[in-house]
Tab-separated table of C-alpha atoms and ligand atoms in Angstrom:
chain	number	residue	atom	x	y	z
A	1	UNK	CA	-10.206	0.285	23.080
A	2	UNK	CA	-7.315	2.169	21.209
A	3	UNK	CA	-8.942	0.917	18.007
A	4	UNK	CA	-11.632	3.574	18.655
A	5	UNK	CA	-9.172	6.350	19.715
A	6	UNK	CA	-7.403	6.041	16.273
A	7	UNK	CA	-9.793	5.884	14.121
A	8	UNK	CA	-9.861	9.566	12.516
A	9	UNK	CA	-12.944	11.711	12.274
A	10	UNK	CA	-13.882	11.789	9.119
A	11	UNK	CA	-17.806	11.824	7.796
A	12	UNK	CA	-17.673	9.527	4.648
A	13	UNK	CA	-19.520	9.947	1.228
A	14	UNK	CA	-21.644	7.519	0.797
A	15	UNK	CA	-21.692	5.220	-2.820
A	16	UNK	CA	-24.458	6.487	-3.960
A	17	UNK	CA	-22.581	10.334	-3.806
A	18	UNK	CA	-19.127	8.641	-5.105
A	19	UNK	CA	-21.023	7.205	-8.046
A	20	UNK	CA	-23.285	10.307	-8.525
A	21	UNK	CA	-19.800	12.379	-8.994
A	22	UNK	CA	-18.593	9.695	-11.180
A	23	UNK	CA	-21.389	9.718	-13.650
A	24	UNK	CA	-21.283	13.562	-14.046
A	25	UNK	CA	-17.697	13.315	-14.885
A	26	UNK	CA	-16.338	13.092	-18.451
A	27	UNK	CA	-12.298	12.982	-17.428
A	28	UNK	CA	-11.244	10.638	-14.315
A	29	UNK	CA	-8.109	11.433	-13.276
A	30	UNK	CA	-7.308	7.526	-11.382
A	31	UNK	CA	-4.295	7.843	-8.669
A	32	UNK	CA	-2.744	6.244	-6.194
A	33	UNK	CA	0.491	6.338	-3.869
A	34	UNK	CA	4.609	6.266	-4.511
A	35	UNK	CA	6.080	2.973	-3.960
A	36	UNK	CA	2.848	1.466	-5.280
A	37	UNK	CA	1.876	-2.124	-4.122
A	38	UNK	CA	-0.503	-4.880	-5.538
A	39	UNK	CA	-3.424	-2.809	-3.304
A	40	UNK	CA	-2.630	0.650	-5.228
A	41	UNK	CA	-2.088	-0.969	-8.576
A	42	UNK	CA	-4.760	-3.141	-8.203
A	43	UNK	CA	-7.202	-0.733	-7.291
A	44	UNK	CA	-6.560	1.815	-9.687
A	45	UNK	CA	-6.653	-0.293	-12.453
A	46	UNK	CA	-9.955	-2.249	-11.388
A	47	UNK	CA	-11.312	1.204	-10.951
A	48	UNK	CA	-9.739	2.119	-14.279
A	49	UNK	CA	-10.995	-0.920	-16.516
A	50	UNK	CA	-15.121	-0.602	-15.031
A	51	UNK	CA	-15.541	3.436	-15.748
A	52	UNK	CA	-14.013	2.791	-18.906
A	53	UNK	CA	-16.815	0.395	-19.398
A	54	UNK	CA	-18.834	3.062	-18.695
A	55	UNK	CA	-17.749	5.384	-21.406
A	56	UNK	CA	-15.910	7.477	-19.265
A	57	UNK	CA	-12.501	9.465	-20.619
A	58	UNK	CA	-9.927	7.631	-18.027
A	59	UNK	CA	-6.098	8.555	-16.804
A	60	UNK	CA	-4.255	6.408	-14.875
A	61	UNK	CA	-0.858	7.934	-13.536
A	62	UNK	CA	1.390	6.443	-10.652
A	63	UNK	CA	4.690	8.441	-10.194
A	64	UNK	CA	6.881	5.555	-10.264
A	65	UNK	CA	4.690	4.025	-13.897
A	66	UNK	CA	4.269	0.309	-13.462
A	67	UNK	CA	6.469	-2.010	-12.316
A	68	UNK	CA	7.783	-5.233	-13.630
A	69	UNK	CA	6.241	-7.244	-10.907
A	70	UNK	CA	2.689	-6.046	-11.483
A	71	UNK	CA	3.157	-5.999	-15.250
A	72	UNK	CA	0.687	-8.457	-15.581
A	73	UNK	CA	-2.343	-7.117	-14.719
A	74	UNK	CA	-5.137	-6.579	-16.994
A	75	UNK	CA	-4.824	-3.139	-18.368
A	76	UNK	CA	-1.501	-2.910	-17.036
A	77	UNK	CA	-0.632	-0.437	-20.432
A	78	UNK	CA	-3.040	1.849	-19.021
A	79	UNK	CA	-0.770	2.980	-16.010
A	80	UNK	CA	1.479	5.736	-17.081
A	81	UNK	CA	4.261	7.704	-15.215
A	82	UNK	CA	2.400	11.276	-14.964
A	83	UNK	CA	3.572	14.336	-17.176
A	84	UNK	CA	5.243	16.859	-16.104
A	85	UNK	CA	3.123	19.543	-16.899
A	86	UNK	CA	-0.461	19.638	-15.421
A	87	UNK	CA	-3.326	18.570	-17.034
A	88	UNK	CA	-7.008	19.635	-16.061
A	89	UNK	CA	-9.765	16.708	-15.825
A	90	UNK	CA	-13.621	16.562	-14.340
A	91	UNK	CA	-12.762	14.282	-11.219
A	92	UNK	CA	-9.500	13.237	-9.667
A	93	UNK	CA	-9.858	10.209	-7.762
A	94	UNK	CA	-7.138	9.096	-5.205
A	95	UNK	CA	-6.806	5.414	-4.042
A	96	UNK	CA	-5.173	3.998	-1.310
A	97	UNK	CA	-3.187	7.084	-0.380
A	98	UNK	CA	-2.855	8.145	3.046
A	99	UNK	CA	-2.160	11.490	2.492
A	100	UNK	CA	-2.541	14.372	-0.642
A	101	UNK	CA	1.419	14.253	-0.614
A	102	UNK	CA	1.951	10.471	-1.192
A	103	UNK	CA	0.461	10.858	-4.887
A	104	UNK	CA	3.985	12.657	-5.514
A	105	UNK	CA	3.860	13.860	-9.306
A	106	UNK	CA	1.085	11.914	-9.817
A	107	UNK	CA	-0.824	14.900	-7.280
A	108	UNK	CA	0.777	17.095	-8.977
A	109	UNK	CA	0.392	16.760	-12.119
A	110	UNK	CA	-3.712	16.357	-11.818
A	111	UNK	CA	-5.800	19.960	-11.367
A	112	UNK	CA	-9.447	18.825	-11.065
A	113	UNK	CA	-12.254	20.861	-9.197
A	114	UNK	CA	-13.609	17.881	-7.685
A	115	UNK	CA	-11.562	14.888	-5.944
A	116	UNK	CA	-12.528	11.382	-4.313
A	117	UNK	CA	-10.587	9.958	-2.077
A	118	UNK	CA	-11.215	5.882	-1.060
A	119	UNK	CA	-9.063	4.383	1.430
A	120	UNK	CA	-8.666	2.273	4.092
A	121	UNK	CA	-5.384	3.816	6.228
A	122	UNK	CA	-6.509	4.690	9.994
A	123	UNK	CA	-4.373	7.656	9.053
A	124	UNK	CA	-6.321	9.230	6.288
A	125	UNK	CA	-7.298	12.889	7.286
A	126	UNK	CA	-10.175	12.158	4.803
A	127	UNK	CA	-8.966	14.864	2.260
A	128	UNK	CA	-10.669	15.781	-0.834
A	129	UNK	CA	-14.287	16.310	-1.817
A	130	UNK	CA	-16.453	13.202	-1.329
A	131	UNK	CA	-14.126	10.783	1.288
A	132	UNK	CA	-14.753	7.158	1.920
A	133	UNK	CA	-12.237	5.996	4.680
A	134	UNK	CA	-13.174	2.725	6.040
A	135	UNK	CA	-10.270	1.563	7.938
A	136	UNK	CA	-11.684	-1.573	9.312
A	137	UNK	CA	-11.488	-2.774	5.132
A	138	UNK	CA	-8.028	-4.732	4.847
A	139	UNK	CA	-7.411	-3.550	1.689
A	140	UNK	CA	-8.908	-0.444	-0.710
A	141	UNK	CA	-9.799	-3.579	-3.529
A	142	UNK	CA	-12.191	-4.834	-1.159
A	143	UNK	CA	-14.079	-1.267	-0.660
A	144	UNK	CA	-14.151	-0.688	-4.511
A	145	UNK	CA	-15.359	-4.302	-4.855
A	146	UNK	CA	-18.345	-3.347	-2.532
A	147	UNK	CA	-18.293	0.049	-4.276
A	148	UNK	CA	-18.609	-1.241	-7.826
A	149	UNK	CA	-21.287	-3.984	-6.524
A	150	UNK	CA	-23.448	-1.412	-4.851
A	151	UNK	CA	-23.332	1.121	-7.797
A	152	UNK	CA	-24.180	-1.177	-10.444
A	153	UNK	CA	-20.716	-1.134	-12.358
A	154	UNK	CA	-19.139	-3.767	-14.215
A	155	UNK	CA	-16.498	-6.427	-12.701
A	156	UNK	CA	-15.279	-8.691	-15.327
A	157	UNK	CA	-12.649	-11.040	-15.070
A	158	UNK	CA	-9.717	-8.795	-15.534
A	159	UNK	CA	-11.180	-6.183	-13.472
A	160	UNK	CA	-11.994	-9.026	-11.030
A	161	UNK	CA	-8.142	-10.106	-11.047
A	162	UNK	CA	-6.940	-6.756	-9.901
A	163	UNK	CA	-9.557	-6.887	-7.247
A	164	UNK	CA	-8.184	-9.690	-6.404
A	165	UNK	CA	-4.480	-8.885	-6.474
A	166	UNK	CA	-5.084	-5.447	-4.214
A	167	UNK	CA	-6.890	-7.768	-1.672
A	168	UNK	CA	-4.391	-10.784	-1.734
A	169	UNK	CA	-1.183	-9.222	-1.502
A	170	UNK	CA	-2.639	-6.389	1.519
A	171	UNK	CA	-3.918	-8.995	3.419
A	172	UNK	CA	-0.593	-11.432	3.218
A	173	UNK	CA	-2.624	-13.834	0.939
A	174	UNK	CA	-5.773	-13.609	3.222
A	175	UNK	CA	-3.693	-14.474	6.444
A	176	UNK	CA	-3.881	-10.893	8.322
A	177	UNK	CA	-6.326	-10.482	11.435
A	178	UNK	CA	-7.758	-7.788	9.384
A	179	UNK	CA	-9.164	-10.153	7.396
A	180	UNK	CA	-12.672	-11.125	7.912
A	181	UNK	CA	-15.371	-13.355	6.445
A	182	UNK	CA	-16.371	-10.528	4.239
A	183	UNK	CA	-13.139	-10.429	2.304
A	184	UNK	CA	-13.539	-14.721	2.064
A	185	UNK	CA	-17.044	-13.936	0.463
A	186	UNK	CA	-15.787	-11.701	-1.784
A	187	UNK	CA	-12.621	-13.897	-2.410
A	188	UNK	CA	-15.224	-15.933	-3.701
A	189	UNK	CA	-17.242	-13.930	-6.088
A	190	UNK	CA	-13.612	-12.956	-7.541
A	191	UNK	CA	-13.395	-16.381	-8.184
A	192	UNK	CA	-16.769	-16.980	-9.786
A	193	UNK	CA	-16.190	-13.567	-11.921
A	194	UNK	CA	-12.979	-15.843	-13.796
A	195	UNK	CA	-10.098	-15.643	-11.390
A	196	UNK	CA	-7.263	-18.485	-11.878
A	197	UNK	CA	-6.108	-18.552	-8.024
A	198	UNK	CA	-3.412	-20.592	-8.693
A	199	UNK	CA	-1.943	-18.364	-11.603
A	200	UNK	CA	-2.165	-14.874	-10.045
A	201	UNK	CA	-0.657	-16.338	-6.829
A	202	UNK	CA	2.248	-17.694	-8.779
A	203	UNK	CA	3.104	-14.349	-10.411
A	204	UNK	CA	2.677	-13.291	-7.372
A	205	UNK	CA	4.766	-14.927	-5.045
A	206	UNK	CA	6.976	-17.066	-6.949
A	207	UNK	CA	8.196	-15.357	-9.587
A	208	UNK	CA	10.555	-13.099	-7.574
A	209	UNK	CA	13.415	-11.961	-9.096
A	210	UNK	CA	16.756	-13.639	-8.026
A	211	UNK	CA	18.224	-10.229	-6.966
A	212	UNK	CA	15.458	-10.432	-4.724
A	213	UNK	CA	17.026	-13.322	-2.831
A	214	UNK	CA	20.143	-11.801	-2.862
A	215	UNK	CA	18.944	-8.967	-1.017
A	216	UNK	CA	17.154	-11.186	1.643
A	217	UNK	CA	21.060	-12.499	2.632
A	218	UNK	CA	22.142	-8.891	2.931
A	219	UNK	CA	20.011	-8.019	5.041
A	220	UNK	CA	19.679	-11.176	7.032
A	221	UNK	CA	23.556	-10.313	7.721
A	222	UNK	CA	21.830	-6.953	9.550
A	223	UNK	CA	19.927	-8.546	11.481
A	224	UNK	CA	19.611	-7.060	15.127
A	225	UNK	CA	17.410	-7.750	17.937
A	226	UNK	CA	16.176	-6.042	21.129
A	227	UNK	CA	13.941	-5.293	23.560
A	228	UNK	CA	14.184	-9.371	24.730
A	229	UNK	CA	13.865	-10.144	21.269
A	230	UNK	CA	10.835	-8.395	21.273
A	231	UNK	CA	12.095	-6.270	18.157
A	232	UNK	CA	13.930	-7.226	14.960
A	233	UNK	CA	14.945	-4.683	12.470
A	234	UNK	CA	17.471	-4.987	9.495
A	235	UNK	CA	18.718	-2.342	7.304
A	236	UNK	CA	20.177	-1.547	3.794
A	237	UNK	CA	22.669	0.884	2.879
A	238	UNK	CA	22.540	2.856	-0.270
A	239	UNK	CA	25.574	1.468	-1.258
A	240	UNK	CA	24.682	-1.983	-1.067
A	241	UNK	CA	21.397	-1.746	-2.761
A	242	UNK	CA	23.951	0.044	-5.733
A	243	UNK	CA	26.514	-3.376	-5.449
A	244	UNK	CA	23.390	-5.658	-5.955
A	245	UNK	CA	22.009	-3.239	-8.369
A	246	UNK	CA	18.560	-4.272	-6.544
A	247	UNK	CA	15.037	-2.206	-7.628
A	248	UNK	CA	13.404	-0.381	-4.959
A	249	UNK	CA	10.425	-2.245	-5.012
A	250	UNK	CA	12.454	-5.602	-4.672
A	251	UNK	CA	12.651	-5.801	-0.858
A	252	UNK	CA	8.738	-4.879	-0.609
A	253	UNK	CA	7.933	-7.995	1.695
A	254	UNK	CA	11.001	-8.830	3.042
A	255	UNK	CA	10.446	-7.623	6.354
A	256	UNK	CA	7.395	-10.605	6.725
A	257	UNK	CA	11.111	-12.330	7.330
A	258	UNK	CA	11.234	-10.782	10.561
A	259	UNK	CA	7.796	-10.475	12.050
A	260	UNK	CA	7.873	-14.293	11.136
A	261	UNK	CA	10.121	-15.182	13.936
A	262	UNK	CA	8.896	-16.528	17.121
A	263	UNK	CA	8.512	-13.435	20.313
A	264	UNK	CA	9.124	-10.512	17.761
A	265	UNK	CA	6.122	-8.455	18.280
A	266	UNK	CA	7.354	-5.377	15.719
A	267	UNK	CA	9.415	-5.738	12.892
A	268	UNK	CA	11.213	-3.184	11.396
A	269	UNK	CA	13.358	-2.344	8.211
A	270	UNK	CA	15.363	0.979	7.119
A	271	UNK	CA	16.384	1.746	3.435
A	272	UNK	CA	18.625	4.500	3.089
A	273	UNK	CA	17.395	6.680	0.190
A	274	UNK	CA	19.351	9.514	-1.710
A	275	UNK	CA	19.137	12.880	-0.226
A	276	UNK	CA	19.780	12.318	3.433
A	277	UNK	CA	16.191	10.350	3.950
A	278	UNK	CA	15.572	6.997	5.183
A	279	UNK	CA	12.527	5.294	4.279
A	280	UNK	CA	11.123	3.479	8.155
A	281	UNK	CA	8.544	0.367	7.121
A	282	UNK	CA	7.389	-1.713	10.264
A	283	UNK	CA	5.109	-4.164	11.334
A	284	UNK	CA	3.535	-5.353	14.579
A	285	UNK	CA	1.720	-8.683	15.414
A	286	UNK	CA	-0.059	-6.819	18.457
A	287	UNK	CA	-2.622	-4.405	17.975
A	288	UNK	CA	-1.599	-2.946	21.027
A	289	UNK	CA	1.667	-2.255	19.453
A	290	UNK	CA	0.643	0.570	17.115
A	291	UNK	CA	3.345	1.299	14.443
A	292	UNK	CA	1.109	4.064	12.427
A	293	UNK	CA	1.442	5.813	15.689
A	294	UNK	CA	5.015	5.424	16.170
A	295	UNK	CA	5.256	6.289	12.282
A	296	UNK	CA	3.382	9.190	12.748
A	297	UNK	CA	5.844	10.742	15.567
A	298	UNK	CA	8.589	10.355	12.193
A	299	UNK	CA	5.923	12.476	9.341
A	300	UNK	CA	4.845	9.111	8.165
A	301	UNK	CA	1.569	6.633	8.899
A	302	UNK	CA	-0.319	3.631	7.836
A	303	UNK	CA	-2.246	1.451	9.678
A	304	UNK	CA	-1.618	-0.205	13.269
A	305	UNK	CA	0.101	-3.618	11.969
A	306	UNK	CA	1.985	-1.746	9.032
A	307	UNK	CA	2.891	1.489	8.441
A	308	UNK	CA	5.643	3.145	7.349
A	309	UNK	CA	7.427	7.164	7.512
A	310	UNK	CA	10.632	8.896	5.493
A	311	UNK	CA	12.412	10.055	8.018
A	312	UNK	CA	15.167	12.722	7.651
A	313	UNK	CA	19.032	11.791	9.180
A	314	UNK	CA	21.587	9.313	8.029
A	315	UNK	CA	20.739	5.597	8.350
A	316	UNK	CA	22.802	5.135	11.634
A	317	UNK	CA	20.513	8.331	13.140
A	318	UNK	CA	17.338	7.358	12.272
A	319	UNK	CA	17.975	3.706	13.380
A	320	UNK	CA	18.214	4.583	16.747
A	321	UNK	CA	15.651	7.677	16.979
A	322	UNK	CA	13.448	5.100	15.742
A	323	UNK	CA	14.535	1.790	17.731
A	324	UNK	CA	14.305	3.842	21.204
A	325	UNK	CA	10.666	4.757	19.875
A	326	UNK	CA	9.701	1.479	19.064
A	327	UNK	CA	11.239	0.139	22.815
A	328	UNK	CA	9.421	2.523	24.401
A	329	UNK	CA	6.074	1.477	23.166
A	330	UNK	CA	7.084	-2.255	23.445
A	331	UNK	CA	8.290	-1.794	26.434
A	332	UNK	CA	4.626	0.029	27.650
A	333	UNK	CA	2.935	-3.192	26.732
A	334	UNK	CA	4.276	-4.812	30.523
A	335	UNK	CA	4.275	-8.439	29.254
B	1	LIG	P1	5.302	-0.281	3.586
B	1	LIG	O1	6.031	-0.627	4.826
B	1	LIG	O2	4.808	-1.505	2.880
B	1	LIG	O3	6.036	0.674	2.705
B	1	LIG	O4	4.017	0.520	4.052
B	1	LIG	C1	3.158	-0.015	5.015
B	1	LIG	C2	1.951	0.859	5.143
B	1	LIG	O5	2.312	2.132	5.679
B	1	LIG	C3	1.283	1.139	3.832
B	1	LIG	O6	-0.100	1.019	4.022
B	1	LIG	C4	1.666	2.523	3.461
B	1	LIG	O7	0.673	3.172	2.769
B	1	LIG	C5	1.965	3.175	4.801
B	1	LIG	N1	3.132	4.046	4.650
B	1	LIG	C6	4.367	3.681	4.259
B	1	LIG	N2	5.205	4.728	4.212
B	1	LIG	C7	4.476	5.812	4.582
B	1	LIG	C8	4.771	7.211	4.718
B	1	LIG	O8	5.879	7.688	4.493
B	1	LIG	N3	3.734	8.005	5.117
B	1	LIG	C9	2.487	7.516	5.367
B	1	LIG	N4	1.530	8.374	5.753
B	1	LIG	N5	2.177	6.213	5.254
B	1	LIG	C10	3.144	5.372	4.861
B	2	LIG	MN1	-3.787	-0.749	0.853
């Protein structure tokens, strides 16, 4: 199975080491990637809130700071855009982050002689000290939720709701086909540790902004498909983003528009970015359609139903390096 081929070799720390090196610590340096999402927020500020339970000297930095969206989540003050000058702690501890490079400043701008890294991207190289990949996890909240659980550390309610926003919004609210009884279960416990369902889901997913929308009909105007309709992609330009005046974490989502529609087996979307990059994010709805390995042929990754690269070129060249890439390996499914 290509499940098996993918999955990288990479001997994980176990809890018990994780929370060893976390106890030792004094400073926790708490990361995660650019373009953060409900998983990366969500984890590093569940993480956050239970060592500082623990007495523990905690930093939370995200390059981008936090955004509107996200605002709030419990400790969401705690989440700062990193300095630009170094600072030295006991542990840094990325979440969620593929690679060393997709902390950005946040990397940067942490020097620590020991690192964690927890994630759950097939694509992890398992960098840092004391790794803990598990890829078949749909979302890092659900590994720290079994990591806090195992090690004995506090999950209150708020610490609970970011668990429960990093696993909601990663697995499509609980819809993926990465998601498995286990995630239910601890769905559940979320629940019983104070959750409102019915709130966070709100703020989550309707409470968009109306620029939002206004994006959607942009792109919906890009629409193109191929392969027998077997791939949709739409695009933005830079300088419609700038006429809509739209943030860039406002279209996170909108491509579920297109892998929504009936046949299309891989979804794609391309953002034109400053600097002669284009930022690639695609999804399939067939495992055998892997779009972290496509991603990876463009510097980027992910996992095999979403991943995502930055690729260099202007939009129009990247569009079709990437489109004849995606045919091809549609095309090698023979259905
Ligand atoms: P999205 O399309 O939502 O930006 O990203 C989908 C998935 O692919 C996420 O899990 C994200 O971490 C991963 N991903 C997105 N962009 C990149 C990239 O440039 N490099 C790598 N390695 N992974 C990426
Ligand atoms: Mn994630």
């Amino acid at each position: 199975m290509s499940i098996d081929v993918a999955a990288p070799a990479v001997t994980n720390a176990s809890f018990t080491e994780i929370a060893g090196a976390i106890r030792q610590a004094e400073s926790i340096a708490i990361l995660s990637h650019v373009r953060p999402d409900g998983d990366a927020f969500g984890s590093q500020l569940a993480l956050a809130l239970s060592l500082k339970q623990l007495g523990k000297n905690v930093t939370v930095w995200n390059e981008d700071g936090m955004l509107e969206k996200y605002a709030f989540l419990p400790g969401s003050d705690m989440l700062e855009k990193p300095p630009t000058e170094p600072s030295t702690f006991d542990l840094g501890i990325a979440l969620d982050t593929a690679t060393q490079q997709r902390l950005g400043l946040a990397g940067e701008a942490v020097s620590a002689p020991r690192w964690i890294n927890i994630d759950h991207h097939v694509s992890n190289p398992g960098y840092g000290d004391l790794a803990h990949i598990d890829w078949s996890a749909p979302a890092t909240g659900q590994i720290l939720f079994e990591f806090l659980s195992d090690a004995g550390l506090p999950i209150d309610s708020g610490i609970a709701e970011n668990l429960f926003v990093a696993i909601s919004t990663d697995t499509g609210s609980f819809q993926y086909p990465n998601t498995t009884a286990r995630t239910f279960q601890i769905g559940a416990e979320l629940l019983k540790c104070g959750v409102d369902v019915g709130r966070v889901s709100q703020l989550l997913y309707e409470s968009y902004p109306r620029r939002r929308v206004e994006l959607l009909r942009e792109l919906l105007g890009t629409m193109r498909f191929v392969a027998d309709g077997r791939v949709a992609s739409f695009s933005l330009s830079l300088k419609v983003a700038q006429k809509l005046g739209v943030f860039p974490e406002d279209n996170e989502g909108l491509i579920d528009h297109l892998r929504a529609i009936e046949g299309v087996i891989v979804a794609v979307f391309f953002e034109e970015l400053i600097e002669g990059k284009v930022r690639v994010s695609m999804r399939s709805k067939d495992a055998a359609a892997d779009v972290s390995a496509i991603c990876q042929k463009f510097g980027g990754g992910g996992h095999k139903m979403a991943a995502g690269a930055r690729a260099r070129g202007t939009l129009p060249e990247v569009e079709e390096r990437v489109m004849e890439a995606i045919c091809a390996a549609v095309e090698s499914l023979n259905r």
